[in-house]
């Protein structure tokens, strides 16, 4: 058996080898991850998809080398020492106070020094590091490869099949066309002979009886040939053809619920928006066939598009249950749990009409969670409001329900990783 080796020599822009770049990224993976985390803290979530400049200290680029030691015992005299004797401590060199690179810290007209190495992470590389170890929980258990499903689609007609798929009209049409095609020349000759027979009957010549006999024999022969053409032949049969095509078995829908009531000030709304934008980027990156439903609420809930979900301004009281009721209604109408994996994520400051929080817990426990594969609640305020207290009762008994707090922009990314990390991966 022969072995085949494939070497990828494709170039990636300006003659840079893809293999060399991948090895470089693997070698400095820790520095790149730290740079990505700093970028998350320092930029808006709306700008998450652009690349990032990463600085790596020049000292970290040095590669280890092997060299031969001097070996043995040697006595060496170092000339030129007029300042120090044994036991003296050498002072740290001056300079380097705020200087850039490896210079001596003072301005120079030579333009020399050693700066940190800077390279640019592309959009794809940045997102790859950013979403490392993230995945929707439980969805991987029912992937397309594990339990494939097939759906039958019509694909025209074929000449063989089962009797139940026989198309009678098309078969009879084909049979009629075949009989017309096969008997066309014979019928034309038959009509000519019949006309000839009538002419011979009117003639009175000695050879007329002989010609009439030959004509009648030919007519009989043609009629026998025409009668021998089968009314329906197996080649005429046409059956409805159906082909099996694979269909996705793991369609997923993600419900995003956000509180826009008067108690949600701009900073809290910004935290909620950052969480959902991050969630949206994550979903669109990993799952091409996934629906996202945006529901914003105050005293009333409303399904909106992405633009209105993030940017529309509206205030009012707080009735969280209205969003849960609307979510259940949409699930019943458009997303059957037997065909869809349903996930929910809710962001709120936890402040709710007191008598409504208990109803929210009941709706989640009785209506929403039995339909969902996973539901995450993020509170964008530190005080434990009545909604948080009610949801805590669910967290103890329901394994696919999780809740966390995030009160600063820098906490959004760790909270998101913790909620949606891969099973078995460290947060």
One Martini backbone bead per residue (centre of mass of N, CA, C, O) as a GRO file, in nm:
protein
  427
    1UNK     BB    1   0.095   0.037   0.024
    2UNK     BB    2   0.055   0.366  -0.051
    3UNK     BB    3   0.169   0.691   0.025
    4UNK     BB    4   0.015   1.016   0.066
    5UNK     BB    5   0.141   1.351   0.023
    6UNK     BB    6   0.024   1.675   0.125
    7UNK     BB    7   0.119   2.004   0.018
    8UNK     BB    8   0.066   2.331   0.135
    9UNK     BB    9   0.145   2.627  -0.090
   10UNK     BB   10  -0.023   2.848  -0.012
   11UNK     BB   11  -0.092   3.188  -0.024
   12UNK     BB   12  -0.126   3.486   0.213
   13UNK     BB   13  -0.051   3.743   0.123
   14UNK     BB   14   0.243   3.864   0.043
   15UNK     BB   15   0.379   3.575   0.061
   16UNK     BB   16   0.233   3.434   0.302
   17UNK     BB   17   0.232   3.169   0.494
   18UNK     BB   18  -0.006   2.982   0.642
   19UNK     BB   19   0.164   2.791   0.814
   20UNK     BB   20   0.337   3.005   0.959
   21UNK     BB   21   0.102   3.160   1.089
   22UNK     BB   22  -0.017   2.926   1.253
   23UNK     BB   23   0.236   2.874   1.421
   24UNK     BB   24   0.250   3.155   1.544
   25UNK     BB   25  -0.031   3.147   1.685
   26UNK     BB   26   0.029   2.898   1.862
   27UNK     BB   27   0.279   3.008   2.015
   28UNK     BB   28   0.101   3.296   2.087
   29UNK     BB   29  -0.176   3.233   2.235
   30UNK     BB   30  -0.173   3.386   2.506
   31UNK     BB   31  -0.125   3.674   2.399
   32UNK     BB   32  -0.376   3.677   2.214
   33UNK     BB   33  -0.590   3.638   2.431
   34UNK     BB   34  -0.524   3.890   2.592
   35UNK     BB   35  -0.576   4.090   2.361
   36UNK     BB   36  -0.874   4.015   2.322
   37UNK     BB   37  -0.969   4.087   2.607
   38UNK     BB   38  -0.887   4.384   2.592
   39UNK     BB   39  -1.068   4.449   2.349
   40UNK     BB   40  -1.337   4.390   2.487
   41UNK     BB   41  -1.306   4.617   2.707
   42UNK     BB   42  -1.228   4.865   2.482
   43UNK     BB   43  -1.485   4.788   2.313
   44UNK     BB   44  -1.745   4.752   2.125
   45UNK     BB   45  -1.959   4.506   2.027
   46UNK     BB   46  -2.010   4.624   1.738
   47UNK     BB   47  -1.674   4.582   1.690
   48UNK     BB   48  -1.601   4.271   1.702
   49UNK     BB   49  -1.539   4.189   1.383
   50UNK     BB   50  -1.283   4.314   1.393
   51UNK     BB   51  -0.975   4.343   1.420
   52UNK     BB   52  -0.631   4.315   1.568
   53UNK     BB   53  -0.371   4.446   1.748
   54UNK     BB   54  -0.064   4.276   1.834
   55UNK     BB   55   0.159   4.265   2.111
   56UNK     BB   56   0.503   4.149   2.122
   57UNK     BB   57   0.763   4.099   2.285
   58UNK     BB   58   1.079   4.058   2.175
   59UNK     BB   59   1.170   3.844   2.387
   60UNK     BB   60   0.939   3.630   2.290
   61UNK     BB   61   1.089   3.573   1.996
   62UNK     BB   62   1.298   3.409   2.103
   63UNK     BB   63   1.497   3.136   2.029
   64UNK     BB   64   1.612   2.848   2.115
   65UNK     BB   65   1.956   2.746   2.172
   66UNK     BB   66   2.242   2.563   2.102
   67UNK     BB   67   2.550   2.532   2.299
   68UNK     BB   68   2.883   2.540   2.378
   69UNK     BB   69   3.055   2.490   2.643
   70UNK     BB   70   3.353   2.527   2.795
   71UNK     BB   71   3.444   2.371   3.017
   72UNK     BB   72   3.589   2.297   3.279
   73UNK     BB   73   3.873   2.457   3.433
   74UNK     BB   74   3.900   2.816   3.468
   75UNK     BB   75   4.121   3.097   3.444
   76UNK     BB   76   4.015   3.439   3.435
   77UNK     BB   77   4.118   3.754   3.309
   78UNK     BB   78   3.966   4.072   3.357
   79UNK     BB   79   4.009   4.353   3.212
   80UNK     BB   80   3.939   4.698   3.333
   81UNK     BB   81   3.903   4.691   3.653
   82UNK     BB   82   3.858   5.005   3.862
   83UNK     BB   83   3.583   4.980   4.068
   84UNK     BB   84   3.568   4.675   4.154
   85UNK     BB   85   3.497   4.438   4.403
   86UNK     BB   86   3.438   4.190   4.591
   87UNK     BB   87   3.079   4.239   4.671
   88UNK     BB   88   2.977   4.432   4.487
   89UNK     BB   89   2.707   4.645   4.376
   90UNK     BB   90   2.540   4.690   4.087
   91UNK     BB   91   2.399   4.928   3.930
   92UNK     BB   92   2.145   5.041   3.765
   93UNK     BB   93   2.084   5.148   3.476
   94UNK     BB   94   2.021   5.418   3.312
   95UNK     BB   95   1.712   5.464   3.204
   96UNK     BB   96   1.399   5.360   3.065
   97UNK     BB   97   1.201   5.611   3.125
   98UNK     BB   98   0.959   5.575   2.889
   99UNK     BB   99   1.086   5.429   2.680
  100UNK     BB  100   1.115   5.292   2.362
  101UNK     BB  101   1.211   4.995   2.384
  102UNK     BB  102   1.580   4.924   2.392
  103UNK     BB  103   1.678   5.176   2.494
  104UNK     BB  104   1.819   5.438   2.720
  105UNK     BB  105   1.578   5.678   2.743
  106UNK     BB  106   1.701   5.866   2.522
  107UNK     BB  107   1.744   6.075   2.298
  108UNK     BB  108   1.798   6.023   1.938
  109UNK     BB  109   1.969   6.062   1.607
  110UNK     BB  110   1.969   5.743   1.496
  111UNK     BB  111   1.703   5.556   1.505
  112UNK     BB  112   1.738   5.343   1.740
  113UNK     BB  113   1.589   5.020   1.828
  114UNK     BB  114   1.344   4.820   2.023
  115UNK     BB  115   1.041   4.699   1.940
  116UNK     BB  116   0.754   4.577   1.945
  117UNK     BB  117   0.573   4.326   1.812
  118UNK     BB  118   0.345   4.384   1.535
  119UNK     BB  119   0.022   4.240   1.464
  120UNK     BB  120  -0.256   4.135   1.257
  121UNK     BB  121  -0.576   4.044   1.316
  122UNK     BB  122  -0.811   3.907   1.170
  123UNK     BB  123  -1.140   3.859   1.174
  124UNK     BB  124  -1.130   3.549   1.187
  125UNK     BB  125  -0.912   3.524   1.410
  126UNK     BB  126  -1.055   3.686   1.628
  127UNK     BB  127  -1.316   3.510   1.641
  128UNK     BB  128  -1.176   3.245   1.709
  129UNK     BB  129  -1.069   3.337   1.987
  130UNK     BB  130  -1.331   3.454   2.110
  131UNK     BB  131  -1.496   3.159   2.056
  132UNK     BB  132  -1.348   2.987   2.232
  133UNK     BB  133  -1.524   2.725   2.382
  134UNK     BB  134  -1.797   2.780   2.232
  135UNK     BB  135  -2.142   2.664   2.296
  136UNK     BB  136  -2.434   2.531   2.273
  137UNK     BB  137  -2.601   2.357   2.475
  138UNK     BB  138  -2.681   2.020   2.363
  139UNK     BB  139  -2.669   2.051   2.046
  140UNK     BB  140  -2.438   1.836   1.987
  141UNK     BB  141  -2.612   1.571   2.047
  142UNK     BB  142  -2.800   1.653   1.769
  143UNK     BB  143  -2.664   1.604   1.508
  144UNK     BB  144  -2.671   1.530   1.178
  145UNK     BB  145  -2.479   1.274   1.193
  146UNK     BB  146  -2.636   1.107   1.408
  147UNK     BB  147  -2.957   1.188   1.304
  148UNK     BB  148  -3.066   1.133   1.018
  149UNK     BB  149  -3.288   1.285   0.783
  150UNK     BB  150  -3.558   1.216   0.549
  151UNK     BB  151  -3.696   1.353   0.243
  152UNK     BB  152  -3.954   1.345   0.014
  153UNK     BB  153  -3.922   1.422  -0.339
  154UNK     BB  154  -4.018   1.534  -0.630
  155UNK     BB  155  -3.875   1.389  -0.965
  156UNK     BB  156  -4.082   1.326  -1.166
  157UNK     BB  157  -4.029   1.059  -1.402
  158UNK     BB  158  -4.046   0.700  -1.445
  159UNK     BB  159  -4.023   0.359  -1.583
  160UNK     BB  160  -4.016   0.279  -1.274
  161UNK     BB  161  -4.215   0.114  -1.013
  162UNK     BB  162  -4.481   0.137  -0.823
  163UNK     BB  163  -4.818   0.107  -0.847
  164UNK     BB  164  -4.886   0.356  -0.658
  165UNK     BB  165  -4.703   0.553  -0.872
  166UNK     BB  166  -4.893   0.547  -1.102
  167UNK     BB  167  -4.945   0.732  -1.408
  168UNK     BB  168  -5.210   0.713  -1.607
  169UNK     BB  169  -5.217   0.951  -1.804
  170UNK     BB  170  -4.919   0.940  -1.896
  171UNK     BB  171  -4.930   0.645  -1.996
  172UNK     BB  172  -5.157   0.681  -2.209
  173UNK     BB  173  -5.015   0.896  -2.371
  174UNK     BB  174  -4.771   0.721  -2.448
  175UNK     BB  175  -4.930   0.495  -2.590
  176UNK     BB  176  -5.060   0.667  -2.810
  177UNK     BB  177  -4.797   0.771  -2.935
  178UNK     BB  178  -4.686   0.493  -3.011
  179UNK     BB  179  -4.918   0.396  -3.201
  180UNK     BB  180  -4.895   0.629  -3.399
  181UNK     BB  181  -4.595   0.588  -3.480
  182UNK     BB  182  -4.607   0.281  -3.571
  183UNK     BB  183  -4.889   0.322  -3.772
  184UNK     BB  184  -4.855   0.544  -3.990
  185UNK     BB  185  -4.756   0.397  -4.253
  186UNK     BB  186  -4.978   0.177  -4.259
  187UNK     BB  187  -5.224   0.368  -4.278
  188UNK     BB  188  -5.148   0.504  -4.537
  189UNK     BB  189  -5.139   0.244  -4.710
  190UNK     BB  190  -5.428   0.150  -4.643
  191UNK     BB  191  -5.576   0.391  -4.771
  192UNK     BB  192  -5.463   0.343  -5.054
  193UNK     BB  193  -5.574   0.049  -5.094
  194UNK     BB  194  -5.874   0.114  -5.054
  195UNK     BB  195  -5.886   0.304  -5.295
  196UNK     BB  196  -5.790   0.092  -5.501
  197UNK     BB  197  -6.026  -0.109  -5.461
  198UNK     BB  198  -6.251   0.080  -5.566
  199UNK     BB  199  -6.135   0.108  -5.852
  200UNK     BB  200  -6.132  -0.199  -5.932
  201UNK     BB  201  -6.444  -0.239  -5.908
  202UNK     BB  202  -6.490  -0.048  -6.174
  203UNK     BB  203  -6.332  -0.237  -6.337
  204UNK     BB  204  -6.299  -0.415  -6.678
  205UNK     BB  205  -6.055  -0.642  -6.666
  206UNK     BB  206  -5.860  -0.917  -6.680
  207UNK     BB  207  -5.661  -0.820  -6.426
  208UNK     BB  208  -5.850  -0.738  -6.190
  209UNK     BB  209  -5.877  -0.988  -6.002
  210UNK     BB  210  -5.582  -1.008  -5.932
  211UNK     BB  211  -5.542  -0.720  -5.811
  212UNK     BB  212  -5.766  -0.745  -5.598
  213UNK     BB  213  -5.641  -0.977  -5.440
  214UNK     BB  214  -5.372  -0.840  -5.366
  215UNK     BB  215  -5.496  -0.600  -5.218
  216UNK     BB  216  -5.655  -0.761  -5.000
  217UNK     BB  217  -5.407  -0.901  -4.878
  218UNK     BB  218  -5.263  -0.640  -4.794
  219UNK     BB  219  -5.485  -0.532  -4.612
  220UNK     BB  220  -5.487  -0.771  -4.413
  221UNK     BB  221  -5.194  -0.744  -4.328
  222UNK     BB  222  -5.208  -0.453  -4.213
  223UNK     BB  223  -5.430  -0.506  -4.002
  224UNK     BB  224  -5.265  -0.715  -3.846
  225UNK     BB  225  -5.034  -0.523  -3.774
  226UNK     BB  226  -5.208  -0.316  -3.621
  227UNK     BB  227  -5.330  -0.524  -3.414
  228UNK     BB  228  -5.033  -0.594  -3.289
  229UNK     BB  229  -5.041  -0.338  -3.152
  230UNK     BB  230  -5.016  -0.249  -2.844
  231UNK     BB  231  -5.200  -0.070  -2.624
  232UNK     BB  232  -5.000  -0.163  -2.377
  233UNK     BB  233  -4.674  -0.095  -2.270
  234UNK     BB  234  -4.416  -0.103  -2.053
  235UNK     BB  235  -4.284   0.161  -2.183
  236UNK     BB  236  -4.541   0.350  -2.102
  237UNK     BB  237  -4.481   0.359  -1.818
  238UNK     BB  238  -4.546   0.594  -1.548
  239UNK     BB  239  -4.371   0.714  -1.260
  240UNK     BB  240  -4.346   0.852  -0.969
  241UNK     BB  241  -4.074   1.039  -0.866
  242UNK     BB  242  -3.860   0.991  -0.574
  243UNK     BB  243  -3.646   1.164  -0.349
  244UNK     BB  244  -3.388   1.162  -0.111
  245UNK     BB  245  -3.334   1.415   0.135
  246UNK     BB  246  -3.162   1.587   0.350
  247UNK     BB  247  -3.243   1.702   0.681
  248UNK     BB  248  -3.247   1.888   0.942
  249UNK     BB  249  -3.243   1.795   1.303
  250UNK     BB  250  -3.119   2.096   1.423
  251UNK     BB  251  -3.321   2.321   1.485
  252UNK     BB  252  -3.282   2.664   1.589
  253UNK     BB  253  -3.398   2.888   1.856
  254UNK     BB  254  -3.356   3.233   1.969
  255UNK     BB  255  -3.452   3.404   2.261
  256UNK     BB  256  -3.474   3.762   2.312
  257UNK     BB  257  -3.492   3.926   2.629
  258UNK     BB  258  -3.585   4.276   2.709
  259UNK     BB  259  -3.561   4.542   2.926
  260UNK     BB  260  -3.734   4.888   2.881
  261UNK     BB  261  -3.777   5.025   3.131
  262UNK     BB  262  -3.737   5.287   3.352
  263UNK     BB  263  -3.517   5.125   3.534
  264UNK     BB  264  -3.359   5.121   3.262
  265UNK     BB  265  -3.089   5.252   3.204
  266UNK     BB  266  -2.841   5.316   2.985
  267UNK     BB  267  -2.627   5.128   3.111
  268UNK     BB  268  -2.811   4.874   3.126
  269UNK     BB  269  -2.887   4.863   2.830
  270UNK     BB  270  -2.597   4.831   2.731
  271UNK     BB  271  -2.546   4.559   2.862
  272UNK     BB  272  -2.774   4.408   2.720
  273UNK     BB  273  -2.684   4.469   2.433
  274UNK     BB  274  -2.408   4.335   2.451
  275UNK     BB  275  -2.508   4.050   2.507
  276UNK     BB  276  -2.683   4.019   2.243
  277UNK     BB  277  -2.467   4.079   2.038
  278UNK     BB  278  -2.287   3.849   2.121
  279UNK     BB  279  -2.497   3.630   2.071
  280UNK     BB  280  -2.544   3.691   1.772
  281UNK     BB  281  -2.258   3.640   1.674
  282UNK     BB  282  -2.244   3.348   1.771
  283UNK     BB  283  -2.480   3.233   1.603
  284UNK     BB  284  -2.392   3.328   1.315
  285UNK     BB  285  -2.121   3.166   1.323
  286UNK     BB  286  -2.228   2.856   1.400
  287UNK     BB  287  -2.539   2.900   1.281
  288UNK     BB  288  -2.714   2.902   0.987
  289UNK     BB  289  -2.980   2.737   1.106
  290UNK     BB  290  -3.109   3.010   1.271
  291UNK     BB  291  -3.332   3.160   1.488
  292UNK     BB  292  -3.416   3.505   1.584
  293UNK     BB  293  -3.591   3.640   1.869
  294UNK     BB  294  -3.720   3.963   1.946
  295UNK     BB  295  -3.794   4.081   2.289
  296UNK     BB  296  -3.961   4.363   2.415
  297UNK     BB  297  -4.020   4.521   2.749
  298UNK     BB  298  -4.262   4.630   2.987
  299UNK     BB  299  -4.585   4.613   3.018
  300UNK     BB  300  -4.528   4.531   2.720
  301UNK     BB  301  -4.494   4.310   2.455
  302UNK     BB  302  -4.256   4.286   2.167
  303UNK     BB  303  -4.192   4.207   1.843
  304UNK     BB  304  -3.877   4.265   1.688
  305UNK     BB  305  -3.625   4.387   1.536
  306UNK     BB  306  -3.298   4.451   1.554
  307UNK     BB  307  -3.306   4.758   1.541
  308UNK     BB  308  -3.527   4.804   1.765
  309UNK     BB  309  -3.396   4.640   1.992
  310UNK     BB  310  -3.130   4.837   2.014
  311UNK     BB  311  -3.254   5.156   1.938
  312UNK     BB  312  -3.511   5.190   2.064
  313UNK     BB  313  -3.722   5.423   2.243
  314UNK     BB  314  -3.861   5.311   2.566
  315UNK     BB  315  -4.098   5.351   2.833
  316UNK     BB  316  -4.185   5.212   3.168
  317UNK     BB  317  -4.290   4.967   3.315
  318UNK     BB  318  -4.302   4.632   3.482
  319UNK     BB  319  -4.381   4.319   3.291
  320UNK     BB  320  -4.236   4.022   3.240
  321UNK     BB  321  -4.464   3.819   3.161
  322UNK     BB  322  -4.525   3.928   2.878
  323UNK     BB  323  -4.273   3.797   2.741
  324UNK     BB  324  -4.337   3.500   2.811
  325UNK     BB  325  -4.609   3.484   2.672
  326UNK     BB  326  -4.505   3.554   2.389
  327UNK     BB  327  -4.306   3.325   2.363
  328UNK     BB  328  -4.511   3.094   2.382
  329UNK     BB  329  -4.682   3.182   2.141
  330UNK     BB  330  -4.458   3.156   1.925
  331UNK     BB  331  -4.398   2.861   1.969
  332UNK     BB  332  -4.682   2.749   1.901
  333UNK     BB  333  -4.697   2.881   1.606
  334UNK     BB  334  -4.366   2.831   1.486
  335UNK     BB  335  -4.216   2.631   1.724
  336UNK     BB  336  -4.183   2.318   1.738
  337UNK     BB  337  -4.039   2.102   1.968
  338UNK     BB  338  -4.016   1.857   1.754
  339UNK     BB  339  -3.832   2.059   1.542
  340UNK     BB  340  -3.705   2.240   1.778
  341UNK     BB  341  -3.445   2.414   1.929
  342UNK     BB  342  -3.489   2.585   2.236
  343UNK     BB  343  -3.378   2.919   2.323
  344UNK     BB  344  -3.310   3.136   2.611
  345UNK     BB  345  -3.269   3.502   2.675
  346UNK     BB  346  -3.237   3.719   2.964
  347UNK     BB  347  -3.262   4.082   3.030
  348UNK     BB  348  -3.226   4.248   3.356
  349UNK     BB  349  -3.266   4.432   3.669
  350UNK     BB  350  -3.515   4.278   3.841
  351UNK     BB  351  -3.736   4.487   3.820
  352UNK     BB  352  -4.065   4.420   3.945
  353UNK     BB  353  -4.367   4.351   3.980
  354UNK     BB  354  -4.433   4.187   4.255
  355UNK     BB  355  -4.685   4.002   4.152
  356UNK     BB  356  -4.518   3.897   3.884
  357UNK     BB  357  -4.279   3.709   3.968
  358UNK     BB  358  -4.437   3.450   4.031
  359UNK     BB  359  -4.548   3.420   3.743
  360UNK     BB  360  -4.277   3.386   3.604
  361UNK     BB  361  -4.199   3.124   3.740
  362UNK     BB  362  -4.446   2.964   3.641
  363UNK     BB  363  -4.400   3.000   3.339
  364UNK     BB  364  -4.125   2.866   3.328
  365UNK     BB  365  -4.195   2.592   3.463
  366UNK     BB  366  -4.470   2.522   3.283
  367UNK     BB  367  -4.403   2.651   2.978
  368UNK     BB  368  -4.097   2.702   2.891
  369UNK     BB  369  -3.890   2.480   2.993
  370UNK     BB  370  -4.031   2.228   2.857
  371UNK     BB  371  -3.945   2.359   2.561
  372UNK     BB  372  -3.652   2.390   2.649
  373UNK     BB  373  -3.298   2.346   2.648
  374UNK     BB  374  -3.233   2.660   2.724
  375UNK     BB  375  -3.192   2.910   2.999
  376UNK     BB  376  -3.094   3.259   3.030
  377UNK     BB  377  -3.009   3.485   3.305
  378UNK     BB  378  -2.944   3.845   3.309
  379UNK     BB  379  -2.825   4.069   3.551
  380UNK     BB  380  -2.777   4.441   3.540
  381UNK     BB  381  -2.769   4.414   3.864
  382UNK     BB  382  -2.684   4.379   4.197
  383UNK     BB  383  -2.940   4.372   4.324
  384UNK     BB  384  -3.176   4.154   4.474
  385UNK     BB  385  -3.449   4.106   4.332
  386UNK     BB  386  -3.751   3.952   4.304
  387UNK     BB  387  -3.677   3.798   4.044
  388UNK     BB  388  -3.422   3.660   4.148
  389UNK     BB  389  -3.556   3.505   4.381
  390UNK     BB  390  -3.748   3.338   4.202
  391UNK     BB  391  -3.530   3.210   4.011
  392UNK     BB  392  -3.370   3.055   4.229
  393UNK     BB  393  -3.582   2.827   4.263
  394UNK     BB  394  -3.519   2.706   3.978
  395UNK     BB  395  -3.209   2.648   3.985
  396UNK     BB  396  -3.224   2.403   4.186
  397UNK     BB  397  -3.422   2.210   3.980
  398UNK     BB  398  -3.299   2.320   3.703
  399UNK     BB  399  -3.052   2.238   3.469
  400UNK     BB  400  -3.151   2.437   3.207
  401UNK     BB  401  -3.094   2.677   3.420
  402UNK     BB  402  -2.950   3.012   3.419
  403UNK     BB  403  -2.774   3.260   3.638
  404UNK     BB  404  -2.649   3.604   3.617
  405UNK     BB  405  -2.414   3.873   3.671
  406UNK     BB  406  -2.386   4.220   3.520
  407UNK     BB  407  -2.234   4.555   3.590
  408UNK     BB  408  -2.011   4.538   3.364
  409UNK     BB  409  -1.861   4.533   3.064
  410UNK     BB  410  -1.627   4.330   3.151
  411UNK     BB  411  -1.851   4.094   3.236
  412UNK     BB  412  -1.981   3.985   2.977
  413UNK     BB  413  -1.779   3.780   2.869
  414UNK     BB  414  -1.757   3.585   3.115
  415UNK     BB  415  -2.062   3.526   3.133
  416UNK     BB  416  -2.095   3.412   2.852
  417UNK     BB  417  -1.895   3.180   2.880
  418UNK     BB  418  -2.040   3.044   3.124
  419UNK     BB  419  -2.316   2.993   2.981
  420UNK     BB  420  -2.174   2.896   2.672
  421UNK     BB  421  -2.004   2.667   2.726
  422UNK     BB  422  -1.850   2.394   2.696
  423UNK     BB  423  -1.860   2.089   2.790
  424UNK     BB  424  -1.565   2.072   2.997
  425UNK     BB  425  -1.490   2.363   2.987
  426UNK     BB  426  -1.320   2.626   3.083
  427UNK     BB  427  -1.396   2.958   3.189
   0.00000   0.00000   0.00000
